[in-house]
mmCIF file of C-alpha atoms in Angstrom:
data_model
loop_
_atom_site.group_PDB
_atom_site.id
_atom_site.type_symbol
_atom_site.label_atom_id
_atom_site.label_comp_id
_atom_site.label_asym_id
_atom_site.label_seq_id
_atom_site.Cartn_x
_atom_site.Cartn_y
_atom_site.Cartn_z
ATOM 1 C CA MET A 430 -212.238 44.685 109.723
ATOM 2 C CA ARG A 431 -211.289 47.726 107.641
ATOM 3 C CA VAL A 432 -208.132 46.853 105.769
ATOM 4 C CA SER A 433 -206.390 48.129 102.657
ATOM 5 C CA SER A 434 -205.495 45.964 99.681
ATOM 6 C CA GLN A 435 -201.948 45.544 101.030
ATOM 7 C CA GLY A 436 -203.251 43.928 104.220
ATOM 8 C CA VAL A 437 -202.411 46.987 106.356
ATOM 9 C CA THR A 438 -205.028 49.165 108.022
ATOM 10 C CA VAL A 439 -204.012 52.804 107.519
ATOM 11 C CA VAL A 440 -205.005 54.984 110.476
ATOM 12 C CA ALA A 441 -204.769 58.773 110.164
ATOM 13 C CA LEU A 442 -204.563 60.929 113.274
ATOM 14 C CA LEU A 443 -205.972 64.265 112.108
ATOM 15 C CA ALA A 444 -204.918 66.698 114.840
ATOM 16 C CA ASP A 445 -205.435 70.376 115.485
ATOM 17 C CA PRO A 446 -202.151 72.311 115.714
ATOM 18 C CA ASP A 447 -200.230 72.712 118.975
ATOM 19 C CA ALA A 448 -201.036 70.314 121.848
ATOM 20 C CA PRO A 449 -203.246 67.821 119.893
ATOM 21 C CA THR A 450 -200.521 67.418 117.267
ATOM 22 C CA GLU A 451 -197.869 66.849 119.935
ATOM 23 C CA ILE A 452 -200.052 64.231 121.611
ATOM 24 C CA ALA A 453 -200.765 62.529 118.277
ATOM 25 C CA GLN A 454 -197.087 62.442 117.319
ATOM 26 C CA ARG A 455 -196.104 60.852 120.629
ATOM 27 C CA MET A 456 -198.796 58.183 120.497
ATOM 28 C CA ALA A 457 -198.080 57.413 116.826
ATOM 29 C CA ARG A 458 -194.734 55.926 117.862
ATOM 30 C CA VAL A 459 -196.387 53.152 119.881
ATOM 31 C CA LEU A 460 -199.856 52.815 118.335
ATOM 32 C CA PRO A 461 -199.038 50.394 115.466
ATOM 33 C CA ALA A 462 -197.542 47.791 117.798
ATOM 34 C CA ARG A 463 -200.233 48.220 120.474
ATOM 35 C CA LEU A 464 -203.082 48.016 117.955
ATOM 36 C CA ALA A 465 -201.601 44.937 116.303
ATOM 37 C CA ASP A 466 -201.155 43.279 119.680
ATOM 38 C CA LYS A 467 -204.711 44.040 120.801
ATOM 39 C CA SER A 468 -206.424 43.144 117.527
ATOM 40 C CA GLY A 469 -204.579 39.831 117.116
ATOM 41 C CA GLN A 470 -204.768 37.499 114.095
ATOM 42 C CA GLY A 471 -201.636 39.003 112.540
ATOM 43 C CA ARG A 472 -203.309 42.298 111.658
ATOM 44 C CA ARG A 473 -201.043 45.237 110.905
ATOM 45 C CA PHE A 474 -201.589 48.970 111.305
ATOM 46 C CA ASP A 475 -199.887 51.998 109.804
ATOM 47 C CA VAL A 476 -200.407 55.296 111.668
ATOM 48 C CA GLU A 477 -200.009 58.711 110.019
ATOM 49 C CA VAL A 478 -200.199 62.097 111.769
ATOM 50 C CA VAL A 479 -201.686 65.049 109.884
ATOM 51 C CA SER A 480 -201.663 68.444 111.586
ATOM 52 C CA GLU A 481 -204.224 70.937 110.338
ATOM 53 C CA PRO A 482 -206.892 73.204 111.905
ATOM 54 C CA PHE A 483 -209.907 71.122 110.939
ATOM 55 C CA THR A 484 -212.051 72.845 113.621
ATOM 56 C CA ALA A 485 -211.611 76.312 112.095
ATOM 57 C CA ARG A 486 -214.727 78.467 112.400
ATOM 58 C CA THR A 487 -216.979 75.793 113.875
ATOM 59 C CA GLU A 488 -217.515 73.820 117.065
ATOM 60 C CA ASP A 489 -220.497 71.870 115.754
ATOM 61 C CA PRO A 490 -219.813 68.098 115.972
ATOM 62 C CA PRO A 491 -221.950 67.087 112.941
ATOM 63 C CA THR A 492 -220.194 69.719 110.797
ATOM 64 C CA LEU A 493 -216.803 68.538 112.016
ATOM 65 C CA MET A 494 -217.671 64.906 111.272
ATOM 66 C CA ARG A 495 -218.610 65.856 107.703
ATOM 67 C CA ARG A 496 -215.305 67.693 107.338
ATOM 68 C CA ILE A 497 -213.403 64.673 108.613
ATOM 69 C CA MET A 498 -215.327 62.409 106.223
ATOM 70 C CA ASP A 499 -214.513 64.654 103.255
ATOM 71 C CA ARG A 500 -210.869 64.807 104.307
ATOM 72 C CA GLY A 501 -210.674 61.033 104.614
ATOM 73 C CA ARG A 502 -212.205 60.494 101.184
ATOM 74 C CA ALA A 503 -209.437 62.594 99.626
ATOM 75 C CA GLU A 504 -206.751 60.279 101.025
ATOM 76 C CA SER A 505 -206.058 56.544 101.102
ATOM 77 C CA TRP A 506 -206.952 56.200 104.781
ATOM 78 C CA ASP A 507 -208.995 53.341 106.171
ATOM 79 C CA ILE A 508 -209.702 55.026 109.536
ATOM 80 C CA VAL A 509 -209.525 58.684 110.560
ATOM 81 C CA VAL A 510 -209.346 59.747 114.206
ATOM 82 C CA ALA A 511 -209.501 63.519 114.675
ATOM 83 C CA LEU A 512 -208.169 65.136 117.867
ATOM 84 C CA THR A 513 -208.957 68.642 119.097
ATOM 85 C CA ASP A 514 -208.331 70.527 122.334
ATOM 86 C CA LEU A 515 -211.563 72.505 121.964
ATOM 87 C CA PRO A 516 -214.491 71.512 124.219
ATOM 88 C CA LEU A 517 -217.370 70.368 122.037
ATOM 89 C CA HIS A 518 -221.056 70.244 122.961
ATOM 90 C CA SER A 519 -223.941 68.159 121.708
ATOM 91 C CA HIS A 520 -227.556 68.254 122.894
ATOM 92 C CA GLY A 521 -226.535 70.133 126.044
ATOM 93 C CA ARG A 522 -223.806 67.622 126.954
ATOM 94 C CA LYS A 523 -220.045 67.897 126.683
ATOM 95 C CA LEU A 524 -218.812 65.635 123.892
ATOM 96 C CA VAL A 525 -215.962 63.180 124.403
ATOM 97 C CA VAL A 526 -216.001 61.231 121.146
ATOM 98 C CA ASP A 527 -218.161 60.715 118.075
ATOM 99 C CA LEU A 528 -217.815 57.464 116.115
ATOM 100 C CA SER A 529 -219.004 56.596 112.631
ATOM 101 C CA HIS A 530 -218.517 52.884 112.001
ATOM 102 C CA GLU A 531 -219.923 53.159 108.495
ATOM 103 C CA HIS A 532 -217.285 55.664 107.400
ATOM 104 C CA GLY A 533 -214.466 54.699 109.789
ATOM 105 C CA LEU A 534 -214.358 58.091 111.541
ATOM 106 C CA ALA A 535 -213.833 59.272 115.097
ATOM 107 C CA LEU A 536 -213.815 62.778 116.586
ATOM 108 C CA LEU A 537 -212.115 63.005 119.996
ATOM 109 C CA SER A 538 -212.271 66.092 122.232
ATOM 110 C CA LEU A 539 -209.321 66.087 124.650
ATOM 111 C CA PRO A 540 -210.580 68.349 127.513
ATOM 112 C CA PRO A 541 -213.137 65.790 128.844
ATOM 113 C CA LEU A 542 -210.258 63.374 129.411
ATOM 114 C CA GLY A 543 -209.080 65.629 132.242
ATOM 115 C CA GLY A 544 -205.764 67.259 133.047
ATOM 116 C CA LEU A 545 -203.824 64.344 134.542
ATOM 117 C CA ARG A 546 -202.191 61.553 132.536
ATOM 118 C CA LEU A 547 -203.670 63.088 129.390
ATOM 119 C CA GLN A 548 -201.234 61.359 127.048
ATOM 120 C CA THR A 549 -202.122 57.919 128.438
ATOM 121 C CA ARG A 550 -205.855 58.596 128.478
ATOM 122 C CA ALA A 551 -205.813 59.977 124.943
ATOM 123 C CA ARG A 552 -203.840 56.967 123.696
ATOM 124 C CA ARG A 553 -206.287 54.546 125.309
ATOM 125 C CA ALA A 554 -209.253 56.433 123.859
ATOM 126 C CA VAL A 555 -207.723 56.372 120.373
ATOM 127 C CA GLU A 556 -206.930 52.667 120.703
ATOM 128 C CA GLU A 557 -210.511 51.844 121.709
ATOM 129 C CA ALA A 558 -211.885 54.011 118.908
ATOM 130 C CA VAL A 559 -209.668 52.438 116.247
ATOM 131 C CA LEU A 560 -210.364 48.885 117.405
ATOM 132 C CA SER A 561 -214.091 49.619 117.468
ATOM 133 C CA LEU A 562 -214.009 51.121 113.955
ATOM 134 C CA ALA A 563 -211.780 48.338 112.603
ATOM 135 C CA GLY A 564 -213.858 45.537 114.074
ATOM 136 C CA PRO A 565 -216.750 43.570 112.568
ATOM 137 C CA ARG A 566 -219.276 46.184 113.697
ATOM 138 C CA ALA A 567 -217.753 48.657 111.250
ATOM 139 C CA THR A 568 -218.940 46.531 108.337
ATOM 140 C CA GLY A 569 -222.336 45.895 109.796
ATOM 141 C CA ALA A 570 -221.707 42.152 109.824
ATOM 142 C CA GLU A 571 -222.449 41.797 113.493
ATOM 143 C CA GLY A 572 -222.878 43.734 116.723
ATOM 144 C CA PRO A 573 -225.818 45.514 118.266
ATOM 145 C CA PRO A 574 -228.037 47.831 116.266
ATOM 146 C CA ARG A 575 -227.437 51.551 116.202
ATOM 147 C CA SER A 576 -229.929 52.231 118.967
ATOM 148 C CA GLN A 577 -227.968 50.035 121.430
ATOM 149 C CA PRO A 578 -224.480 51.510 121.940
ATOM 150 C CA LEU A 579 -221.572 49.277 122.875
ATOM 151 C CA LEU A 580 -220.506 49.715 126.501
ATOM 152 C CA GLY A 581 -216.889 48.603 126.574
ATOM 153 C CA PRO A 582 -213.545 49.384 128.140
ATOM 154 C CA PHE A 583 -213.666 52.939 126.803
ATOM 155 C CA VAL A 584 -216.470 53.863 129.189
ATOM 156 C CA SER A 585 -215.248 51.968 132.233
ATOM 157 C CA ARG A 586 -211.763 53.423 132.003
ATOM 158 C CA LEU A 587 -212.849 56.997 131.491
ATOM 159 C CA ALA A 588 -215.891 57.273 133.761
ATOM 160 C CA PRO A 589 -217.958 59.459 134.187
ATOM 161 C CA ILE A 590 -218.241 59.097 130.398
ATOM 162 C CA HIS A 591 -221.413 57.478 129.089
ATOM 163 C CA PRO A 592 -223.295 57.093 125.768
ATOM 164 C CA GLY A 593 -225.044 60.200 124.458
ATOM 165 C CA GLN A 594 -227.874 61.045 122.086
ATOM 166 C CA VAL A 595 -227.170 60.911 118.328
ATOM 167 C CA GLY A 596 -229.448 62.603 115.792
ATOM 168 C CA GLU A 597 -230.849 60.503 112.972
ATOM 169 C CA GLU A 598 -229.351 62.741 110.275
ATOM 170 C CA GLU A 599 -225.862 62.802 111.782
ATOM 171 C CA THR A 600 -222.820 61.038 110.368
ATOM 172 C CA ALA A 601 -221.964 59.601 113.781
ATOM 173 C CA ASP A 602 -223.664 56.407 114.942
ATOM 174 C CA LEU A 603 -222.175 56.278 118.451
ATOM 175 C CA ARG A 604 -221.406 59.093 120.874
ATOM 176 C CA TYR A 605 -219.910 59.379 124.330
ATOM 177 C CA VAL A 606 -220.440 62.432 126.520
ATOM 178 C CA VAL A 607 -219.806 63.654 130.063
ATOM 179 C CA SER A 608 -222.357 65.299 132.314
ATOM 180 C CA GLY A 609 -222.893 66.341 135.900
ATOM 181 C CA PRO A 610 -220.512 68.145 138.271
ATOM 182 C CA ARG A 611 -217.719 65.583 137.857
ATOM 183 C CA GLY A 612 -217.937 65.828 134.091
ATOM 184 C CA TYR A 613 -217.946 69.638 134.221
ATOM 185 C CA LEU A 614 -214.892 69.662 136.484
ATOM 186 C CA ARG A 615 -213.095 67.206 134.247
ATOM 187 C CA VAL A 616 -213.690 69.314 131.140
ATOM 188 C CA LEU A 617 -212.672 72.476 133.002
ATOM 189 C CA VAL A 618 -209.389 70.959 134.187
ATOM 190 C CA GLY A 619 -208.743 69.655 130.678
ATOM 191 C CA MET A 620 -209.313 73.113 129.190
ATOM 192 C CA VAL A 621 -206.931 74.695 131.693
ATOM 193 C CA ARG A 622 -204.280 72.118 130.871
ATOM 194 C CA ALA A 623 -204.726 72.769 127.155
ATOM 195 C CA ASN A 624 -204.073 76.465 127.821
ATOM 196 C CA ARG A 625 -200.791 75.570 129.589
ATOM 197 C CA PRO A 626 -200.985 78.237 132.329
ATOM 198 C CA TRP A 627 -197.279 77.928 133.135
ATOM 199 C CA ARG A 628 -196.581 79.729 129.836
ATOM 200 C CA LEU A 629 -198.090 82.885 131.323
ATOM 201 C CA VAL A 630 -194.897 83.586 133.305
ATOM 202 C CA PRO A 631 -192.443 84.058 130.401
ATOM 203 C CA GLY A 632 -195.213 85.442 128.211
ATOM 204 C CA LEU A 633 -195.714 88.550 130.378
ATOM 205 C CA SER A 634 -192.173 89.907 130.180
ATOM 206 C CA LYS A 635 -193.061 93.560 130.822
ATOM 207 C CA ALA A 636 -195.305 92.746 133.783
ATOM 208 C CA LEU A 637 -192.650 90.452 135.220
ATOM 209 C CA ALA A 638 -189.971 93.120 134.799
ATOM 210 C CA ALA A 639 -192.184 95.655 136.601
ATOM 211 C CA ALA A 640 -192.822 93.181 139.427
ATOM 212 C CA LEU A 641 -189.117 92.399 139.846
ATOM 213 C CA ALA A 642 -188.195 96.080 139.850
ATOM 214 C CA THR A 643 -190.906 96.841 142.404
ATOM 215 C CA GLY A 644 -189.745 93.975 144.595
ATOM 216 C CA ALA A 645 -186.102 95.011 144.406
ATOM 217 C CA VAL A 646 -186.886 98.579 145.504
ATOM 218 C CA ALA A 647 -189.401 97.538 148.179
ATOM 219 C CA THR A 648 -186.941 95.100 149.761
ATOM 220 C CA VAL A 649 -184.552 97.935 150.706
ATOM 221 C CA ASN A 650 -187.285 100.378 151.756
ATOM 222 C CA SER A 651 -187.421 100.974 155.519
ATOM 223 C CA THR A 652 -191.141 101.773 155.439
ATOM 224 C CA ILE A 653 -191.790 98.332 153.920
ATOM 225 C CA TRP A 654 -189.658 96.810 156.696
ATOM 226 C CA ASN A 655 -191.828 98.396 159.377
ATOM 227 C CA LEU A 656 -195.046 97.431 157.597
ATOM 228 C CA ALA A 657 -193.936 93.824 157.176
ATOM 229 C CA GLU A 658 -193.041 93.561 160.878
ATOM 230 C CA SER A 659 -196.367 95.052 161.960
ATOM 231 C CA LEU A 660 -198.565 92.768 159.847
ATOM 232 C CA SER A 661 -200.016 89.598 161.337
ATOM 233 C CA VAL A 662 -200.278 86.371 159.353
ATOM 234 C CA PRO A 663 -204.012 86.888 158.553
ATOM 235 C CA ARG A 664 -203.219 90.327 157.133
ATOM 236 C CA LEU A 665 -200.365 88.928 155.088
ATOM 237 C CA VAL A 666 -202.772 86.321 153.709
ATOM 238 C CA ILE A 667 -205.287 89.059 152.872
ATOM 239 C CA ALA A 668 -202.539 91.011 151.114
ATOM 240 C CA THR A 669 -201.617 87.896 149.140
ATOM 241 C CA VAL A 670 -205.181 87.156 148.075
ATOM 242 C CA GLY A 671 -205.854 90.797 147.257
ATOM 243 C CA SER A 672 -202.746 91.284 145.126
ATOM 244 C CA ILE A 673 -203.293 88.033 143.203
ATOM 245 C CA ALA A 674 -206.977 88.852 142.634
ATOM 246 C CA LEU A 675 -206.016 92.337 141.442
ATOM 247 C CA MET A 676 -203.505 90.905 138.986
ATOM 248 C CA ILE A 677 -205.996 88.326 137.680
ATOM 249 C CA GLY A 678 -208.773 90.883 137.309
ATOM 250 C CA TRP A 679 -206.515 93.415 135.644
ATOM 251 C CA LEU A 680 -205.198 90.924 133.076
ATOM 252 C CA ILE A 681 -208.699 89.669 132.220
ATOM 253 C CA VAL A 682 -210.218 93.149 131.910
ATOM 254 C CA ASP A 683 -207.283 94.876 130.222
ATOM 255 C CA ALA A 684 -206.774 92.145 127.606
ATOM 256 C CA GLN A 685 -210.525 91.546 127.189
ATOM 257 C CA LEU A 686 -210.270 87.867 128.060
ATOM 258 C CA TRP A 687 -213.843 87.635 129.360
ATOM 259 C CA HIS A 688 -216.039 85.691 126.961
ATOM 260 C CA ARG A 689 -219.382 87.235 125.992
ATOM 261 C CA SER A 690 -221.756 85.414 123.692
ATOM 262 C CA ALA A 691 -224.333 87.121 121.518
ATOM 263 C CA ASP A 692 -226.285 83.864 121.526
ATOM 264 C CA VAL A 693 -228.800 83.784 124.392
ATOM 265 C CA SER A 694 -229.504 80.064 124.243
ATOM 266 C CA ARG A 695 -228.963 77.893 127.315
ATOM 267 C CA GLU A 696 -226.169 75.940 125.656
ATOM 268 C CA ALA A 697 -224.386 79.166 124.640
ATOM 269 C CA ARG A 698 -224.593 80.470 128.220
ATOM 270 C CA GLN A 699 -223.194 77.189 129.556
ATOM 271 C CA ARG A 700 -220.361 77.351 127.048
ATOM 272 C CA ALA A 701 -219.593 80.961 128.016
ATOM 273 C CA ARG A 702 -219.474 80.061 131.724
ATOM 274 C CA LEU A 703 -217.131 77.182 130.961
ATOM 275 C CA TYR A 704 -214.791 79.346 128.905
ATOM 276 C CA ASN A 705 -214.753 82.098 131.543
ATOM 277 C CA ALA A 706 -214.095 79.631 134.350
ATOM 278 C CA SER A 707 -211.161 78.184 132.399
ATOM 279 C CA THR A 708 -209.839 81.705 131.795
ATOM 280 C CA VAL A 709 -209.940 82.576 135.499
ATOM 281 C CA MET A 710 -208.249 79.295 136.436
ATOM 282 C CA THR A 711 -205.610 79.601 133.708
ATOM 283 C CA VAL A 712 -204.695 83.168 134.585
ATOM 284 C CA GLY A 713 -204.946 82.388 138.309
ATOM 285 C CA ILE A 714 -202.499 79.490 138.102
ATOM 286 C CA GLY A 715 -200.099 81.578 136.035
ATOM 287 C CA VAL A 716 -200.239 84.491 138.484
ATOM 288 C CA LEU A 717 -199.816 82.126 141.441
ATOM 289 C CA VAL A 718 -196.686 80.674 139.838
ATOM 290 C CA CYS A 719 -195.394 84.246 139.367
ATOM 291 C CA TYR A 720 -196.164 85.032 143.014
ATOM 292 C CA VAL A 721 -194.253 82.025 144.327
ATOM 293 C CA GLY A 722 -191.351 82.921 142.051
ATOM 294 C CA LEU A 723 -191.358 86.481 143.403
ATOM 295 C CA ILE A 724 -191.175 85.210 146.986
ATOM 296 C CA VAL A 725 -188.130 83.107 146.152
ATOM 297 C CA ILE A 726 -186.391 85.911 144.225
ATOM 298 C CA ASN A 727 -187.166 88.478 146.932
ATOM 299 C CA LEU A 728 -185.853 86.128 149.602
ATOM 300 C CA VAL A 729 -182.581 85.625 147.737
ATOM 301 C CA TRP A 730 -182.283 89.380 147.160
ATOM 302 C CA ALA A 731 -182.982 90.119 150.831
ATOM 303 C CA LEU A 732 -180.364 87.597 151.990
ATOM 304 C CA PHE A 733 -177.839 89.283 149.748
ATOM 305 C CA ILE A 734 -178.601 92.977 150.297
ATOM 306 C CA LEU A 735 -180.037 93.510 153.793
ATOM 307 C CA ASN A 736 -177.907 94.667 156.690
ATOM 308 C CA ASP A 737 -179.005 93.247 160.026
ATOM 309 C CA GLN A 738 -177.889 96.301 161.994
ATOM 310 C CA ALA A 739 -179.771 98.721 159.744
ATOM 311 C CA PHE A 740 -182.858 96.532 159.864
ATOM 312 C CA ALA A 741 -182.718 96.170 163.645
ATOM 313 C CA SER A 742 -182.231 99.903 164.206
ATOM 314 C CA THR A 743 -185.254 100.687 162.041
ATOM 315 C CA THR A 744 -187.677 97.980 163.180
ATOM 316 C CA ARG A 745 -186.208 97.286 166.646
ATOM 317 C CA THR A 746 -186.338 93.610 165.705
ATOM 318 C CA PRO A 747 -183.296 91.449 164.973
ATOM 319 C CA LEU A 748 -183.059 90.142 161.428
ATOM 320 C CA ARG A 749 -183.739 86.427 161.710
ATOM 321 C CA ALA A 750 -185.169 83.733 159.431
ATOM 322 C CA ALA A 751 -188.758 84.677 160.315
ATOM 323 C CA GLU A 752 -188.126 88.321 159.419
ATOM 324 C CA TYR A 753 -186.574 87.380 156.083
ATOM 325 C CA TRP A 754 -189.603 85.221 155.275
ATOM 326 C CA THR A 755 -192.181 87.806 156.362
ATOM 327 C CA LEU A 756 -190.486 90.592 154.416
ATOM 328 C CA SER A 757 -190.167 88.474 151.256
ATOM 329 C CA TRP A 758 -193.815 87.427 151.548
ATOM 330 C CA PHE A 759 -195.096 90.986 151.917
ATOM 331 C CA VAL A 760 -192.808 92.348 149.198
ATOM 332 C CA ALA A 761 -194.148 89.680 146.810
ATOM 333 C CA SER A 762 -197.653 91.115 147.323
ATOM 334 C CA VAL A 763 -196.397 94.649 146.693
ATOM 335 C CA ALA A 764 -194.454 93.495 143.628
ATOM 336 C CA THR A 765 -197.516 91.689 142.255
ATOM 337 C CA VAL A 766 -199.461 94.951 142.328
ATOM 338 C CA GLY A 767 -196.561 96.579 140.496
ATOM 339 C CA GLY A 768 -196.670 93.758 137.971
ATOM 340 C CA ALA A 769 -200.387 94.349 137.432
ATOM 341 C CA LEU A 770 -199.631 97.955 136.520
ATOM 342 C CA GLY A 771 -196.750 96.827 134.303
ATOM 343 C CA SER A 772 -199.019 94.417 132.451
ATOM 344 C CA GLY A 773 -200.718 97.458 130.977
ATOM 345 C CA LEU A 774 -197.629 97.825 128.793
ATOM 346 C CA GLU A 775 -198.250 94.397 127.263
ATOM 347 C CA SER A 776 -200.289 94.165 124.073
ATOM 348 C CA ASP A 777 -203.597 92.304 124.223
ATOM 349 C CA GLU A 778 -202.222 89.835 121.677
ATOM 350 C CA ALA A 779 -199.217 89.062 123.894
ATOM 351 C CA ILE A 780 -201.435 88.375 126.901
ATOM 352 C CA ARG A 781 -203.776 86.141 124.900
ATOM 353 C CA ALA A 782 -200.807 84.263 123.437
ATOM 354 C CA ALA A 783 -199.515 83.667 126.965
ATOM 355 C CA ALA A 784 -202.907 82.656 128.395
ATOM 356 C CA TYR A 785 -204.432 80.493 125.662
ATOM 357 C CA SER A 786 -203.622 77.616 123.361
ATOM 358 C CA LYS A 787 -203.332 78.381 119.648
ATOM 359 C CA ARG A 788 -206.755 76.941 118.880
ATOM 360 C CA GLU A 789 -208.370 78.957 121.674
ATOM 361 C CA GLN A 790 -206.662 82.111 120.402
ATOM 362 C CA GLU A 791 -207.991 81.428 116.920
ATOM 363 C CA ARG A 792 -211.479 80.710 118.244
ATOM 364 C CA ARG A 793 -211.611 84.013 120.122
ATOM 365 C CA ARG A 794 -210.174 85.934 117.169
ATOM 366 C CA ILE A 795 -212.911 84.548 114.922
ATOM 367 C CA LEU A 796 -215.556 85.495 117.485
ATOM 368 C CA GLN A 797 -214.226 89.050 117.602
ATOM 369 C CA ASP A 798 -214.231 89.256 113.800
ATOM 370 C CA ASP A 799 -217.813 87.980 113.675
ATOM 371 C CA ASP A 800 -218.915 90.493 116.312
ATOM 372 C CA GLY A 801 -217.178 93.259 114.343
ATOM 373 C CA ASP A 802 -219.093 92.280 111.229
#
């Protein structure tokens, strides 16, 4: 059991800025009591949260573990658990956690935990990591040898996570990874959640203003009335898909969100596909939220401004609930195209800030700087 001279095990949660720090701060409120309860024998824990970008300029797990070890040596910490929202890779697999029982270190990547109940899953993972590092195996007194990883609650709770390969020269002595389609999907959903796609809506103020203005004008346009009444449901669906796809494509191309790697290795190509898939999903969810919002706003505007006699005389159809809905639906597609054009007024930095987490923004900025050099 790792324990300081005062009889208290000091646990440091070293977290990347933004979402990892928020998660660490929330779990720090309950971790001391939960760890003491689970460890038993009157053991006490003190949990500190340190927010700093320890993953700056590298995504290599061995390098990160050495950084964490150096950081821990500079402080009076017994155990260091580092949290990042970047997806990490090792030997072609997506890393969940690296553990070093000798040095009392853990490196936890949040995306493989998925997008649902992330706070609970992260807390459980940190608890298992701390208890594993604080236990007898950390001192080498007992437990299986390095070549036989412990399969405990951490794996069973977070399947499809399983032990992964650890190099002989690495600081880590135990590693858990995800693989296969389920693992890929889990990491992808976790990356999208880390990007917080709902922030795209307020982040694209100029595009949203253009969409609202387009919708307001289109709602009172008689040509739009006739078009909306003449379109069947399949055509309205096609218009919806087309306008959303146009908006997604325009944002990705105009702001240069597509990830291109100069590295031609298989792992680099897999990483690029993962990043691009998360970009499409992040932007897609944000645009879809905007689209639904436009339907609601257009519907309210139509209920307020439209005159049933004018509408009926133009379309030869009485203005009923179905007509309000159809018109608002079609106008949302038209307004989305207008928003795509308006997004051209946004700076690339504003779009990236709306689409990505802070760590992902920094990662892409570093890549651009390296490519420029």
